[in-house]
PDB file of C-alpha atoms in Angstrom:
ATOM      1  CA  MET A   1     -19.369  12.288  -8.106  1.00 48.00           C
ATOM      2  CA  ARG A   2     -18.976  11.105  -4.512  1.00 72.00           C
ATOM      3  CA  LYS A   3     -21.537   8.290  -4.746  1.00 88.00           C
ATOM      4  CA  GLN A   4     -18.793   5.788  -5.570  1.00 88.00           C
ATOM      5  CA  GLU A   5     -16.885   6.933  -2.480  1.00 91.00           C
ATOM      6  CA  GLN A   6     -20.025   6.510  -0.354  1.00 91.00           C
ATOM      7  CA  LYS A   7     -20.626   3.033  -1.782  1.00 93.00           C
ATOM      8  CA  PHE A   8     -17.012   2.058  -1.211  1.00 95.00           C
ATOM      9  CA  THR A   9     -17.101   3.341   2.381  1.00 95.00           C
ATOM     10  CA  THR A  10     -20.026   0.987   3.047  1.00 94.00           C
ATOM     11  CA  ILE A  11     -18.093  -1.875   1.417  1.00 95.00           C
ATOM     12  CA  TYR A  12     -15.038  -1.070   3.568  1.00 96.00           C
ATOM     13  CA  GLN A  13     -17.155  -1.031   6.737  1.00 96.00           C
ATOM     14  CA  GLN A  14     -18.620  -4.418   5.766  1.00 96.00           C
ATOM     15  CA  TRP A  15     -15.056  -5.700   5.183  1.00 96.00           C
ATOM     16  CA  ILE A  16     -14.107  -4.606   8.708  1.00 96.00           C
ATOM     17  CA  ARG A  17     -17.194  -6.255  10.256  1.00 96.00           C
ATOM     18  CA  ALA A  18     -16.611  -9.477   8.287  1.00 96.00           C
ATOM     19  CA  GLY A  19     -13.135  -9.996   9.733  1.00 95.00           C
ATOM     20  CA  GLY A  20     -11.005  -7.138   8.470  1.00 93.00           C
ATOM     21  CA  TYR A  21     -10.891  -5.921  12.081  1.00 93.00           C
ATOM     22  CA  LYS A  22      -8.511  -8.825  12.739  1.00 94.00           C
ATOM     23  CA  ARG A  23      -6.078  -7.442  10.152  1.00 95.00           C
ATOM     24  CA  ILE A  24      -5.918  -3.783  11.199  1.00 94.00           C
ATOM     25  CA  GLU A  25      -5.804  -1.736  14.379  1.00 93.00           C
ATOM     26  CA  SER A  26      -8.692   0.411  15.561  1.00 95.00           C
ATOM     27  CA  ALA A  27      -8.188   3.778  13.920  1.00 97.00           C
ATOM     28  CA  PRO A  28      -9.903   6.658  12.168  1.00 97.00           C
ATOM     29  CA  PHE A  29      -9.981   6.452   8.384  1.00 97.00           C
ATOM     30  CA  GLU A  30     -10.896   8.543   5.374  1.00 97.00           C
ATOM     31  CA  ALA A  31     -11.932   6.687   2.225  1.00 97.00           C
ATOM     32  CA  LYS A  32     -11.239   7.898  -1.316  1.00 97.00           C
ATOM     33  CA  HIS A  33     -12.297   6.316  -4.600  1.00 96.00           C
ATOM     34  CA  CYS A  34     -10.565   6.601  -7.982  1.00 94.00           C
ATOM     35  CA  ARG A  35     -13.918   7.166  -9.750  1.00 88.00           C
ATOM     36  CA  GLY A  36     -12.776   5.081 -12.709  1.00 86.00           C
ATOM     37  CA  LYS A  37      -9.446   6.847 -13.175  1.00 90.00           C
ATOM     38  CA  ASP A  38      -5.997   5.290 -12.820  1.00 91.00           C
ATOM     39  CA  SER A  39      -4.911   7.581  -9.983  1.00 95.00           C
ATOM     40  CA  ILE A  40      -6.308   9.643  -7.110  1.00 97.00           C
ATOM     41  CA  PRO A  41      -5.207  13.284  -6.812  1.00 96.00           C
ATOM     42  CA  PHE A  42      -3.370  14.141  -3.594  1.00 98.00           C
ATOM     43  CA  ALA A  43      -5.648  17.203  -3.478  1.00 97.00           C
ATOM     44  CA  ASP A  44      -8.645  14.876  -2.928  1.00 96.00           C
ATOM     45  CA  VAL A  45      -7.511  14.774   0.703  1.00 97.00           C
ATOM     46  CA  PRO A  46      -8.127  18.345   1.867  1.00 97.00           C
ATOM     47  CA  GLU A  47      -6.060  20.010   4.568  1.00 98.00           C
ATOM     48  CA  HIS A  48      -8.692  19.687   7.303  1.00 98.00           C
ATOM     49  CA  GLN A  49      -8.832  15.889   6.805  1.00 98.00           C
ATOM     50  CA  ARG A  50      -5.039  15.632   6.792  1.00 98.00           C
ATOM     51  CA  ASN A  51      -4.842  17.693   9.993  1.00 98.00           C
ATOM     52  CA  ALA A  52      -7.572  15.712  11.768  1.00 98.00           C
ATOM     53  CA  LEU A  53      -6.015  12.340  10.894  1.00 98.00           C
ATOM     54  CA  LEU A  54      -2.571  13.572  11.865  1.00 98.00           C
ATOM     55  CA  ALA A  55      -3.890  14.910  15.188  1.00 98.00           C
ATOM     56  CA  CYS A  56      -5.199  11.415  16.025  1.00 98.00           C
ATOM     57  CA  THR A  57      -1.616  10.147  15.972  1.00 98.00           C
ATOM     58  CA  THR A  58      -0.364  12.706  18.533  1.00 98.00           C
ATOM     59  CA  ASP A  59      -0.305  12.803  22.313  1.00 98.00           C
ATOM     60  CA  LYS A  60      -2.791  15.720  22.328  1.00 98.00           C
ATOM     61  CA  GLY A  61      -5.176  13.759  20.109  1.00 98.00           C
ATOM     62  CA  PHE A  62      -8.384  14.660  18.334  1.00 98.00           C
ATOM     63  CA  VAL A  63     -11.895  14.897  19.777  1.00 98.00           C
ATOM     64  CA  TRP A  64     -15.123  15.236  17.763  1.00 96.00           C
ATOM     65  CA  LYS A  65     -18.786  15.657  18.644  1.00 95.00           C
ATOM     66  CA  ILE A  66     -21.167  13.761  16.351  1.00 91.00           C
ATOM     67  CA  SER A  67     -23.941  16.041  15.162  1.00 90.00           C
ATOM     68  CA  ASP A  68     -27.335  15.779  16.833  1.00 88.00           C
ATOM     69  CA  MET A  69     -28.899  17.125  13.625  1.00 87.00           C
ATOM     70  CA  SER A  70     -28.861  13.773  11.829  1.00 79.00           C
ATOM     71  CA  ALA A  71     -32.180  11.959  11.555  1.00 83.00           C
ATOM     72  CA  GLU A  72     -30.325   8.669  11.934  1.00 84.00           C
ATOM     73  CA  GLN A  73     -29.740   7.068  15.293  1.00 88.00           C
ATOM     74  CA  LYS A  74     -26.167   7.730  16.402  1.00 89.00           C
ATOM     75  CA  PRO A  75     -24.056   5.217  18.326  1.00 89.00           C
ATOM     76  CA  TYR A  76     -22.806   7.782  20.882  1.00 90.00           C
ATOM     77  CA  ASP A  77     -22.060  11.501  21.271  1.00 93.00           C
ATOM     78  CA  GLY A  78     -18.499  11.675  19.999  1.00 95.00           C
ATOM     79  CA  PHE A  79     -15.059  10.130  19.962  1.00 95.00           C
ATOM     80  CA  PHE A  80     -11.477  10.802  20.964  1.00 97.00           C
ATOM     81  CA  PHE A  81      -8.364   9.350  19.307  1.00 97.00           C
ATOM     82  CA  ARG A  82      -4.935   9.814  20.870  1.00 97.00           C
ATOM     83  CA  ASN A  83      -1.617   8.183  19.925  1.00 98.00           C
ATOM     84  CA  SER A  84      -3.594   6.136  17.420  1.00 98.00           C
ATOM     85  CA  PRO A  85      -2.774   5.071  13.900  1.00 98.00           C
ATOM     86  CA  ALA A  86      -4.797   6.946  11.276  1.00 98.00           C
ATOM     87  CA  TYR A  87      -5.427   5.789   7.739  1.00 98.00           C
ATOM     88  CA  LEU A  88      -6.491   6.750   4.276  1.00 98.00           C
ATOM     89  CA  VAL A  89      -8.190   3.972   2.348  1.00 98.00           C
ATOM     90  CA  PHE A  90      -7.729   4.375  -1.401  1.00 98.00           C
ATOM     91  CA  ALA A  91     -10.065   2.335  -3.597  1.00 97.00           C
ATOM     92  CA  TYR A  92      -9.106   1.646  -7.174  1.00 96.00           C
ATOM     93  CA  THR A  93     -11.078  -0.511  -9.604  1.00 91.00           C
ATOM     94  CA  LYS A  94     -10.734  -3.901  -7.887  1.00 94.00           C
ATOM     95  CA  LYS A  95      -8.472  -3.347  -4.886  1.00 97.00           C
ATOM     96  CA  PHE A  96      -8.197  -1.014  -1.940  1.00 98.00           C
ATOM     97  CA  TYR A  97      -5.044   0.072  -0.136  1.00 98.00           C
ATOM     98  CA  ILE A  98      -4.801   1.161   3.494  1.00 98.00           C
ATOM     99  CA  ILE A  99      -2.107   3.815   3.870  1.00 98.00           C
ATOM    100  CA  SER A 100      -1.029   5.518   7.092  1.00 98.00           C
ATOM    101  CA  ILE A 101      -1.476   9.287   7.181  1.00 98.00           C
ATOM    102  CA  HIS A 102       2.282   9.629   7.677  1.00 98.00           C
ATOM    103  CA  ASN A 103       3.095   7.582   4.564  1.00 98.00           C
ATOM    104  CA  PHE A 104       0.539   9.532   2.554  1.00 98.00           C
ATOM    105  CA  LEU A 105       1.908  12.926   3.615  1.00 98.00           C
ATOM    106  CA  HIS A 106       5.453  11.818   2.838  1.00 98.00           C
ATOM    107  CA  GLU A 107       4.414  10.537  -0.590  1.00 98.00           C
ATOM    108  CA  ASP A 108       2.617  13.792  -1.378  1.00 98.00           C
ATOM    109  CA  LYS A 109       5.740  15.738  -0.402  1.00 97.00           C
ATOM    110  CA  VAL A 110       8.291  13.705  -2.380  1.00 97.00           C
ATOM    111  CA  SER A 111       6.256  12.600  -5.397  1.00 96.00           C
ATOM    112  CA  LYS A 112       6.844  14.271  -8.732  1.00 96.00           C
ATOM    113  CA  ARG A 113       3.215  13.479  -9.564  1.00 95.00           C
ATOM    114  CA  ARG A 114       0.115  15.294  -8.359  1.00 97.00           C
ATOM    115  CA  SER A 115      -1.742  12.031  -7.811  1.00 97.00           C
ATOM    116  CA  LEU A 116      -1.322   8.601  -6.263  1.00 98.00           C
ATOM    117  CA  THR A 117      -1.239   5.754  -8.755  1.00 97.00           C
ATOM    118  CA  GLU A 118      -2.421   2.293  -7.801  1.00 97.00           C
ATOM    119  CA  ALA A 119       1.106   0.906  -8.225  1.00 97.00           C
ATOM    120  CA  ARG A 120       2.493   3.474  -5.822  1.00 98.00           C
ATOM    121  CA  ALA A 121      -0.390   2.928  -3.368  1.00 98.00           C
ATOM    122  CA  ASN A 122       0.570  -0.756  -3.381  1.00 98.00           C
ATOM    123  CA  ASP A 123       4.186   0.162  -2.572  1.00 98.00           C
ATOM    124  CA  ILE A 124       3.379   2.353   0.440  1.00 98.00           C
ATOM    125  CA  CYS A 125       0.309   0.641   1.910  1.00 98.00           C
ATOM    126  CA  ILE A 126       0.231  -1.332   5.127  1.00 97.00           C
ATOM    127  CA  LEU A 127      -2.513  -3.609   3.818  1.00 97.00           C
ATOM    128  CA  SER A 128      -4.473  -4.198   0.633  1.00 97.00           C
ATOM    129  CA  ASP A 129      -7.388  -6.376  -0.352  1.00 97.00           C
ATOM    130  CA  SER A 130      -9.715  -7.025  -3.265  1.00 96.00           C
ATOM    131  CA  TYR A 131     -13.286  -5.812  -3.342  1.00 94.00           C
ATOM    132  CA  LYS A 132     -16.237  -5.709  -5.704  1.00 91.00           C
ATOM    133  CA  MET A 133     -18.428  -2.650  -6.175  1.00 81.00           C
ATOM    134  CA  ASN A 134     -22.124  -3.534  -6.263  1.00 68.00           C
TER     135      ASN A 134
END
């Protein structure tokens, strides 16, 4: 059930446009939603997403072509991130937590759990805020 994640991604984008951009650097992000549970499995962030976000933080960087197949108007052809922060945005019931890819990977490696609880997300995030799902 990824509809909640899609809805939250829209909410997060609105948060950025409404002033959140003043609180965080420009960076790629991947959003994940708890889907009503009390934690989000580390496995919800697949290897290709981890690798892409991590690549954005390196000197070599990450480049991506936006598909021409979409019926929607696209803002431009692609993007390139290099030596950039990269984030995962974890949405729980009433709050979201912005966590750097490096902090997330470290947590996944050292945690005895197979999922990220909201309390732990709060401990390792760089920023959090409240939100309301429509």
